[in-house]
Structure formats: C-alpha cells, structure tokens
GROMACS .gro file of C-alpha atoms in nm:
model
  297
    1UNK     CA    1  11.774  11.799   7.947
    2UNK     CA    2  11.559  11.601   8.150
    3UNK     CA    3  11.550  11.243   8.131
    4UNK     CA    4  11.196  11.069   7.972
    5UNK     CA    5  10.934  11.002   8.248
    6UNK     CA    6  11.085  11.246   8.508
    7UNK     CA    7  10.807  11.374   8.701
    8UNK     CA    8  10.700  11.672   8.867
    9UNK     CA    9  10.694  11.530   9.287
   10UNK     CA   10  10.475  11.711   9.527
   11UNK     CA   11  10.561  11.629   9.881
   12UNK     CA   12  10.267  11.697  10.162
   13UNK     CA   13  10.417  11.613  10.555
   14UNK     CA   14  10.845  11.772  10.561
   15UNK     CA   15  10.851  11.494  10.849
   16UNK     CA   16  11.153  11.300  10.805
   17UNK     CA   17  11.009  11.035  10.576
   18UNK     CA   18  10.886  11.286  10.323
   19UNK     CA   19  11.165  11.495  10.296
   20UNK     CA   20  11.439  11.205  10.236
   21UNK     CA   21  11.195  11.075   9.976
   22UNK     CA   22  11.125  11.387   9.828
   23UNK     CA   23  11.558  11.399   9.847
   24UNK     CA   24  11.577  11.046   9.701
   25UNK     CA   25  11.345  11.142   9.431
   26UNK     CA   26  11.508  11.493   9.318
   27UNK     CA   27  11.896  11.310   9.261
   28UNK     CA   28  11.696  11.100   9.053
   29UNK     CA   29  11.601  11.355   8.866
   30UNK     CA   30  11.253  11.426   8.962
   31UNK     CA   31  11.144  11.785   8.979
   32UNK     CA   32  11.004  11.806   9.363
   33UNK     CA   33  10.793  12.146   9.258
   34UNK     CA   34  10.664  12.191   9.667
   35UNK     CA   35  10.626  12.034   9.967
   36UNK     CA   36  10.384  12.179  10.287
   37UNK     CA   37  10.586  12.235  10.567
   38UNK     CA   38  10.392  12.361  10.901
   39UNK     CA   39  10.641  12.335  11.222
   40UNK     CA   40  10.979  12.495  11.218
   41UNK     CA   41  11.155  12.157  11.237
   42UNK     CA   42  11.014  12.071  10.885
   43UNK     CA   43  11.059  12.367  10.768
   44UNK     CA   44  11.429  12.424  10.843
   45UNK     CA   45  11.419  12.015  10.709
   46UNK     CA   46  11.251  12.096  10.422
   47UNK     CA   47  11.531  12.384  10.301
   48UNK     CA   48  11.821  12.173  10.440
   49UNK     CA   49  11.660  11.830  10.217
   50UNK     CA   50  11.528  12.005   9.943
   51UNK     CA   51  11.703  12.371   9.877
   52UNK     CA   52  11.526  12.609   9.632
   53UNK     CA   53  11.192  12.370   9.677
   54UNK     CA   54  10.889  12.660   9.735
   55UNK     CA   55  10.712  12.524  10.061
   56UNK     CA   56  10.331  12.560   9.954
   57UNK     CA   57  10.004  12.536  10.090
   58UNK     CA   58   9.880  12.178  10.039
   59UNK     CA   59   9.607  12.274   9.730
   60UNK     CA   60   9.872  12.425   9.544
   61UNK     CA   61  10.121  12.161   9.550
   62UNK     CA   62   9.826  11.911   9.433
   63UNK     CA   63   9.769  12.181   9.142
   64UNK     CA   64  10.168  12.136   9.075
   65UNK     CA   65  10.226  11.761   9.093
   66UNK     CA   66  10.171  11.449   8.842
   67UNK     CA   67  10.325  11.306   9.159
   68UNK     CA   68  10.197  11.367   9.479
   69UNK     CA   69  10.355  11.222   9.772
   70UNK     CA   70  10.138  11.175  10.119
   71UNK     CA   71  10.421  11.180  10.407
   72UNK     CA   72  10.219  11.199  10.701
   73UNK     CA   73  10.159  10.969  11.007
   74UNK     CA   74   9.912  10.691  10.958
   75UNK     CA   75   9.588  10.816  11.173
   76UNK     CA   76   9.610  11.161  11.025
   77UNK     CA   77   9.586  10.995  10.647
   78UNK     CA   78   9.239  10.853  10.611
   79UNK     CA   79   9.112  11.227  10.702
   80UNK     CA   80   9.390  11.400  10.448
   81UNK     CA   81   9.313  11.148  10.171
   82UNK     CA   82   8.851  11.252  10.228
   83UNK     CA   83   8.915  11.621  10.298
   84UNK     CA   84   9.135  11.703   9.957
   85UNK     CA   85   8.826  11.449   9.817
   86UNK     CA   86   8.589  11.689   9.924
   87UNK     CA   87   8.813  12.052   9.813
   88UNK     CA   88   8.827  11.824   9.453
   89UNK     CA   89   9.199  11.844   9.494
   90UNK     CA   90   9.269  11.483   9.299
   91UNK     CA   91   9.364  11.504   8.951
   92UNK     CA   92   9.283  11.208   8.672
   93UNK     CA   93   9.576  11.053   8.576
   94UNK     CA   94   9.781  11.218   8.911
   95UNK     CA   95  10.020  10.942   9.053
   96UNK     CA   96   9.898  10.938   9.459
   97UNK     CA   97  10.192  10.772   9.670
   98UNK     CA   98  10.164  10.705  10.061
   99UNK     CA   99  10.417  10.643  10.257
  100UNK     CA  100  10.241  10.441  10.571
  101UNK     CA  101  10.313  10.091  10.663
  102UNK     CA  102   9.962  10.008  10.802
  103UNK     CA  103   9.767  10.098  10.492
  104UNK     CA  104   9.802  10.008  10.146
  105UNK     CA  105   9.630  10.114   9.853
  106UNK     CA  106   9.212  10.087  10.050
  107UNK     CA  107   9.289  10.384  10.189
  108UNK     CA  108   9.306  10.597   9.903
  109UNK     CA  109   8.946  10.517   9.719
  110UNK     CA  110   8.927  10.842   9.692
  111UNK     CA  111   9.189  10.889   9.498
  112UNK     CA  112   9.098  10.617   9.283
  113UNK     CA  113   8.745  10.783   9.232
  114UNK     CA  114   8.877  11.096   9.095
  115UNK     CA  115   9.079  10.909   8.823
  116UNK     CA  116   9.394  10.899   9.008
  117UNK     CA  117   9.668  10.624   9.005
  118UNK     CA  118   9.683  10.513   9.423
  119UNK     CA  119  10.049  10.354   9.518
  120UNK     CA  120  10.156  10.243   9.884
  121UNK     CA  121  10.531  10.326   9.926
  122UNK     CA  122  10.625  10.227  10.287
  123UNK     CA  123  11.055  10.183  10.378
  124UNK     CA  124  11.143   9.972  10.585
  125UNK     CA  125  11.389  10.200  10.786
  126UNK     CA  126  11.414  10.422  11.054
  127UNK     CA  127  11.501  10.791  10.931
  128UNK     CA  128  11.647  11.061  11.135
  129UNK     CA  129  11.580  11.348  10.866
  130UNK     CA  130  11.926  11.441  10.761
  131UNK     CA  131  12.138  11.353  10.454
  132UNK     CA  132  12.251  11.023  10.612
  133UNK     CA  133  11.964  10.867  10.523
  134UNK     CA  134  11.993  10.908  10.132
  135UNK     CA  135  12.262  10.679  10.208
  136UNK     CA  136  12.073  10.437  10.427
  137UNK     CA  137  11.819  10.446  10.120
  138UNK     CA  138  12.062  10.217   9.912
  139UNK     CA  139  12.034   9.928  10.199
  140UNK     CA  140  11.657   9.993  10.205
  141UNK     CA  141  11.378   9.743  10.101
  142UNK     CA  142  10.978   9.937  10.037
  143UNK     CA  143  10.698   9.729  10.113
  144UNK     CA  144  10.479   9.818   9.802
  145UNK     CA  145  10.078   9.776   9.716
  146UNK     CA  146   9.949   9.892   9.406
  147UNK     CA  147   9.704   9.743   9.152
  148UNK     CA  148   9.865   9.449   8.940
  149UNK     CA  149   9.887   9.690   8.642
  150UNK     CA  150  10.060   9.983   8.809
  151UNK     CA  151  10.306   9.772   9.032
  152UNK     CA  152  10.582   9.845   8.809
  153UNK     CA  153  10.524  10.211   8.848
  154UNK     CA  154  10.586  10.184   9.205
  155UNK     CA  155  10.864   9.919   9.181
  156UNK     CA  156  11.036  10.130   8.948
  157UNK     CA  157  11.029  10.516   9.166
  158UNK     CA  158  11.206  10.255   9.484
  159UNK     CA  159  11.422  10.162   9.220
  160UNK     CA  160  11.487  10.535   9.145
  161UNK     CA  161  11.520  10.584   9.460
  162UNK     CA  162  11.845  10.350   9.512
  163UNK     CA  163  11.635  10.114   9.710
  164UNK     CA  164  11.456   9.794   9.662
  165UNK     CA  165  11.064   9.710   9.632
  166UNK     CA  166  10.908   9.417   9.799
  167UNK     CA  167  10.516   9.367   9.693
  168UNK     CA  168  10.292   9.297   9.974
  169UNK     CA  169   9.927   9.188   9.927
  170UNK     CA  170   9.664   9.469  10.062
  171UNK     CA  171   9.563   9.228  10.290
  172UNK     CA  172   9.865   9.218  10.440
  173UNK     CA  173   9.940   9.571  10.507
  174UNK     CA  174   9.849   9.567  10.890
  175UNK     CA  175  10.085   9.219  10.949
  176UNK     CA  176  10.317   9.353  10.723
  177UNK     CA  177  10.371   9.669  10.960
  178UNK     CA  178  10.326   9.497  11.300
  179UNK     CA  179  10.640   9.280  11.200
  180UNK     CA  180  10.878   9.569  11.140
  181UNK     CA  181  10.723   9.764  11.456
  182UNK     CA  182  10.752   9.476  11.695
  183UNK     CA  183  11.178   9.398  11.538
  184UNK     CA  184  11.207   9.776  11.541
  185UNK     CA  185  11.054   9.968  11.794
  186UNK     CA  186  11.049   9.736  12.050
  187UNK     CA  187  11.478   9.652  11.988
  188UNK     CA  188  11.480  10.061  12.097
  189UNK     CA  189  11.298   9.982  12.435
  190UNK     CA  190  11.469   9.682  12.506
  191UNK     CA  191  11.843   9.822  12.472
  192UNK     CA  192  11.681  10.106  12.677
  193UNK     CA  193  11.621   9.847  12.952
  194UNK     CA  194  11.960   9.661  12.920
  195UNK     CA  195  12.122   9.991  12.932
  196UNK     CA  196  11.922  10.121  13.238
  197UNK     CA  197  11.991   9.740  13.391
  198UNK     CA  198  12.400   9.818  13.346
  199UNK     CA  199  12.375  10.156  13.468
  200UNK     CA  200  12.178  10.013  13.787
  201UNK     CA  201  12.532   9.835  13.857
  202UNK     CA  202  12.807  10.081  13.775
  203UNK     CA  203  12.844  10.030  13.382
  204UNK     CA  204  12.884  10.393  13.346
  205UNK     CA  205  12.920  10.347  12.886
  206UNK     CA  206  12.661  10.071  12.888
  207UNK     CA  207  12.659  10.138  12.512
  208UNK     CA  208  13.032   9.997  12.515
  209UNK     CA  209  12.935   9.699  12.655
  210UNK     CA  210  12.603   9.598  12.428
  211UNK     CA  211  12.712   9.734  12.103
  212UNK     CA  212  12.943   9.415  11.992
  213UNK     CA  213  12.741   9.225  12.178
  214UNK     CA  214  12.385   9.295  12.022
  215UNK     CA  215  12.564   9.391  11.690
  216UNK     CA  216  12.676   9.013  11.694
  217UNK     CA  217  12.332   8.875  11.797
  218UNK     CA  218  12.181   9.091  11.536
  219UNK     CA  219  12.396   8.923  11.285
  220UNK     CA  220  12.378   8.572  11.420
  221UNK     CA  221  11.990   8.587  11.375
  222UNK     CA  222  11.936   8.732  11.068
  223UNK     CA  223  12.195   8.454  10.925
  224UNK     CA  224  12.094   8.189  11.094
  225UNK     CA  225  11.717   8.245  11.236
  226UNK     CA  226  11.623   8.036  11.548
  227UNK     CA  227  11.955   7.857  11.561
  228UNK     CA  228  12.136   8.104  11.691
  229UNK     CA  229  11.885   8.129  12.012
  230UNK     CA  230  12.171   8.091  12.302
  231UNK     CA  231  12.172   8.205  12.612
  232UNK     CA  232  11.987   8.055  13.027
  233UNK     CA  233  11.609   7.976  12.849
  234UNK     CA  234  11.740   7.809  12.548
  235UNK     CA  235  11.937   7.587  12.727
  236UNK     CA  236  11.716   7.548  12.984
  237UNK     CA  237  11.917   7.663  13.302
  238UNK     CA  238  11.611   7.698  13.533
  239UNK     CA  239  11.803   7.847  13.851
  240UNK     CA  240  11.936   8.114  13.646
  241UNK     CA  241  11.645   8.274  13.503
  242UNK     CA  242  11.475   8.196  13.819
  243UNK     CA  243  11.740   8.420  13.962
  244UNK     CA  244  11.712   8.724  13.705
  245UNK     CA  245  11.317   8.719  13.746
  246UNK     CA  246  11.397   8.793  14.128
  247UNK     CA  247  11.635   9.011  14.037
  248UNK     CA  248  11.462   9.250  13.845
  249UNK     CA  249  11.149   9.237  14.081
  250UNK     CA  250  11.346   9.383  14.321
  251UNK     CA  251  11.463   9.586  14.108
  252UNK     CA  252  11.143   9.699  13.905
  253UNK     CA  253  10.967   9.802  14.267
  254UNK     CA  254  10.807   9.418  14.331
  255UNK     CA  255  10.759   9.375  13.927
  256UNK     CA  256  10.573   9.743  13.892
  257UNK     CA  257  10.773   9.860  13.624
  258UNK     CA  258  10.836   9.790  13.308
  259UNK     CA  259  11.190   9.557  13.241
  260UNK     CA  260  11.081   9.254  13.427
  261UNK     CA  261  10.754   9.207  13.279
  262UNK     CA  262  10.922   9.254  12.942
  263UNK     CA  263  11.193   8.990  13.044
  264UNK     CA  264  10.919   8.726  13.106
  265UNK     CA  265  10.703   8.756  12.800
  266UNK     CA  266  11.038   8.719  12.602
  267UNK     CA  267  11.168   8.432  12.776
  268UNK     CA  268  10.830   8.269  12.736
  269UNK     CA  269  10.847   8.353  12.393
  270UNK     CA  270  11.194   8.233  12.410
  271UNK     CA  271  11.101   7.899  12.569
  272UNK     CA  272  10.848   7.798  12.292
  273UNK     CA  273  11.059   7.879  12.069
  274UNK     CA  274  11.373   7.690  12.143
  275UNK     CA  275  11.145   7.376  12.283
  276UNK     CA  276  10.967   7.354  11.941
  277UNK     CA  277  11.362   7.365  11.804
  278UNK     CA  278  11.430   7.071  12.005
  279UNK     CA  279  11.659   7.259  12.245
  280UNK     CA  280  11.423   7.187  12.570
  281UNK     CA  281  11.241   6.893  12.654
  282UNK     CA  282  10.876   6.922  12.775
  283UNK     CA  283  10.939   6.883  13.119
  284UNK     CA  284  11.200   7.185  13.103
  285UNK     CA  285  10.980   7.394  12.927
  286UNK     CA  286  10.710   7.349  13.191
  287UNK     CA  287  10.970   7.442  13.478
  288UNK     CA  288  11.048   7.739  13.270
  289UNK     CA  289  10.677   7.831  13.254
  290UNK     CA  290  10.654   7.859  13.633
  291UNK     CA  291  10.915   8.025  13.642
  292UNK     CA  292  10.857   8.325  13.433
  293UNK     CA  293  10.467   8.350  13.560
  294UNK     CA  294  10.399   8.654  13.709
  295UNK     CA  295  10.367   8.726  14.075
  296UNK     CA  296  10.024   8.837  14.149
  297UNK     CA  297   9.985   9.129  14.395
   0.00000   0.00000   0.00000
C-alpha cells in the first residue's frame, strides 16, 4: 500500500540531476510514471536510475504527473517552461519543480498562470549520474524558493529525498548560484592547474601529492573560515610570491596562459583578505599589490 501523499513524479531532462532525483524520489516511495530521455547517455541513465520507468515524450509525461520535475540546464528552461505554456501542457493544481540554481520560482509564471504550484529545487552537489550519488544525497543541502505557503511542500520532497532544504529569497537566486559555481567549479580548474604545475616538474601521481593536502585545507576552511589562510601572501613573504609570479610566466609562455593569471587574482584576493584579518600591515599589502600586477605586453 502506498503511503498518504505519495505522488505520481514526472521527470523531463535523464541528465544526471534528473535521474538521481527522480531515484531519490522513487525509494521514497514516489511513483516516477516517465521521464523524456533524448541522447543514448540518458537513456541507458534513465533504465540504469529508474528500471521499469516508460521513457515518454515530454506531453505525455505532463498528462501523467501531479509532479513534474524540470531537469534541464538553465538557458534551455525559460523556453521549456513558454513552449509547454503555449501546447497548454500545465495542469491546475500540478506541483512544477526546477532543478536550476540561477532561477527560482520567476521563471515559471507560466506555470503559475495555468493554476500550477511553481517550486525551485536546486542541490548543492556535483552528480556524476550513477547510484553513488543517492548516497551523496544524504550529505546534500537544496537551495529552495517557493511561495511562503508552499515552502513546506518543497522542504518536505528534500526531506524525502534524504537531504536537507535551505530557503533562499528569489532575489537571491543568481548570488545564491554564483557562490557554489565560483567554490565549485573553479576548485576543478584550479587542482587542474596545480596538477599540470607538478607534472611540469616530474610529479608523475600529482593527485598523491594534493589530495591530503587540499583535503586538509578544505577542512581547515570550512571549520575555521579566514583563519586558516596560511601560506607566502598571508604572511606576507614578498620575495616568494615575487618568485612564483616569475615562475609561472615563464612557464605560462610570458603570462599567455591561463595558471599565472589565475595565481594573481587569488593572491590579490588573498592579500585583502588576510590584511583586513590583521595578518599584513598596509605597507605589505601594497608590496604585495605590485607584485602580483600584471605584466603588460
């Protein structure tokens, strides 16, 4: 017997996102009735996340769903949300859930027009698309937008889920996802540089070598915040990041790729930091400023 409020899910984009959700959702006892799957990947996704789960064309799964999930990347949503406006595809009553960081619930007027219920589900993880990530759910925060009176809908399906809603003012969408893009995305291309820097001098498992070492930092900051900022700029060891600017001119082609002008706006961002923490005094951060200005060709 199913359990009182279970819901019959609809899941449009197999990407990764919407089939862990759609995953997440089912153990909780949701009936995921279709998802639209158009590429192979998220096809062969779809029946490895969600076996026995009829992959549908897109009206059919709106016909289907009190739930409908919208899994798809953020530019292509505005269009999806007008063009199933247009077909008449919303349903009064229908529970409309997005799963973009940028947006939160503006984006689906439409939705709201028809008589439908518009939530903003966004986690605050990076998926890879396979079961591992049902676990990584259960260490997972949403950022969630919904009107005041259907907040605890939303809270409640993360809950479901194993994970754990934070609200976030509409208004605050865009910030919102520029934070976790900046800590997230850009952490990928800077161990990318580190690990090309290693390789550069012979560390053939440079992976070895910054795993304990970031995994520590990584720790260290999200304990502690500013006061674990450590290293040459903090302390203000002008000769030494003097050095590694050079250093990676040479070794970026005379500062034409992409590591050493990455290395200077963090140390500048470094500086400010640490001087408004007391570790530098003005004259040292002014030093450090000419030291991490760029050449100019």
């Amino acid at each position: 017997m199913a359990k009182p409020g279970r819901l019959g899910v609809g899941i449009i984009g197999a990407g990764k996102v919407g089939a862990v959700l759609g995953a997440a959702l089912r153990a909780a006892e949701h009936a995921v009735v279709g998802v639209s799957a158009v590429s192979e990947a998220s096809r062969e996704r779809a029946e490895t996340l969600l076996p026995g789960v009829p992959i549908l064309e897109v009206q059919e799964i709106m016909e289907r769903s009190e739930l409908v999930l919208l899994a798809v990347p953020d530019d292509a949503l505005p269009g999806l949300v007008d063009g199933l406006a247009k077909l008449g595809a919303w349903q009064p009553g229908q529970l409309v859930a997005h799963t973009s960081g940028r947006f939160g619930v503006g984006v689906l007027h439409p939705v709201r027009a028809a008589g439908a219920v518009p939530l903003a589900l966004h986690p605050a993880m990076t998926f890879t698309g396979m079961s591992l990530d049902l676990t990584r759910l259960l260490d997972c925060t949403f950022g969630v937008t919904a009107d005041a009176a259907m907040l605890p809908i939303a809270q409640a399906l993360v809950v479901e889920m194993g994970a754990e809603p934070v609200a976030i003012a509409e208004a605050d969408r865009t910030l919102y996802h520029a934070a976790l893009a900046h800590g997230s995305n850009h952490l990928v291309t800077l161990v990318a540089q580190a690990s090309e820097l290693l390789r550069e001098v012979g560390v053939e498992a440079p992976e070895r070598m910054l795993g304990p070492l970031l995994r520590a930092t990584l720790e260290n900051a999200l304990a502690s915040g500013e006061s674990a900022l450590t290293g040459p700029v903090a302390r203000g060891d002008i000769g030494t990041v003097e050095a590694h600017a050079e250093a990676l001119r040479e070794f970026d082609g005379g500062g034409h790729g992409d590591v050493l002008a990455a290395y200077l706006a963090m140390a500048r961002a470094t500086a400010l930091r640490a001087e408004g923490r007391g570790l530098l005094k003005p004259n040292q951060l002014g030093e450090l400023r000419k030291a991490l200005e760029p050449e100019e060709d």
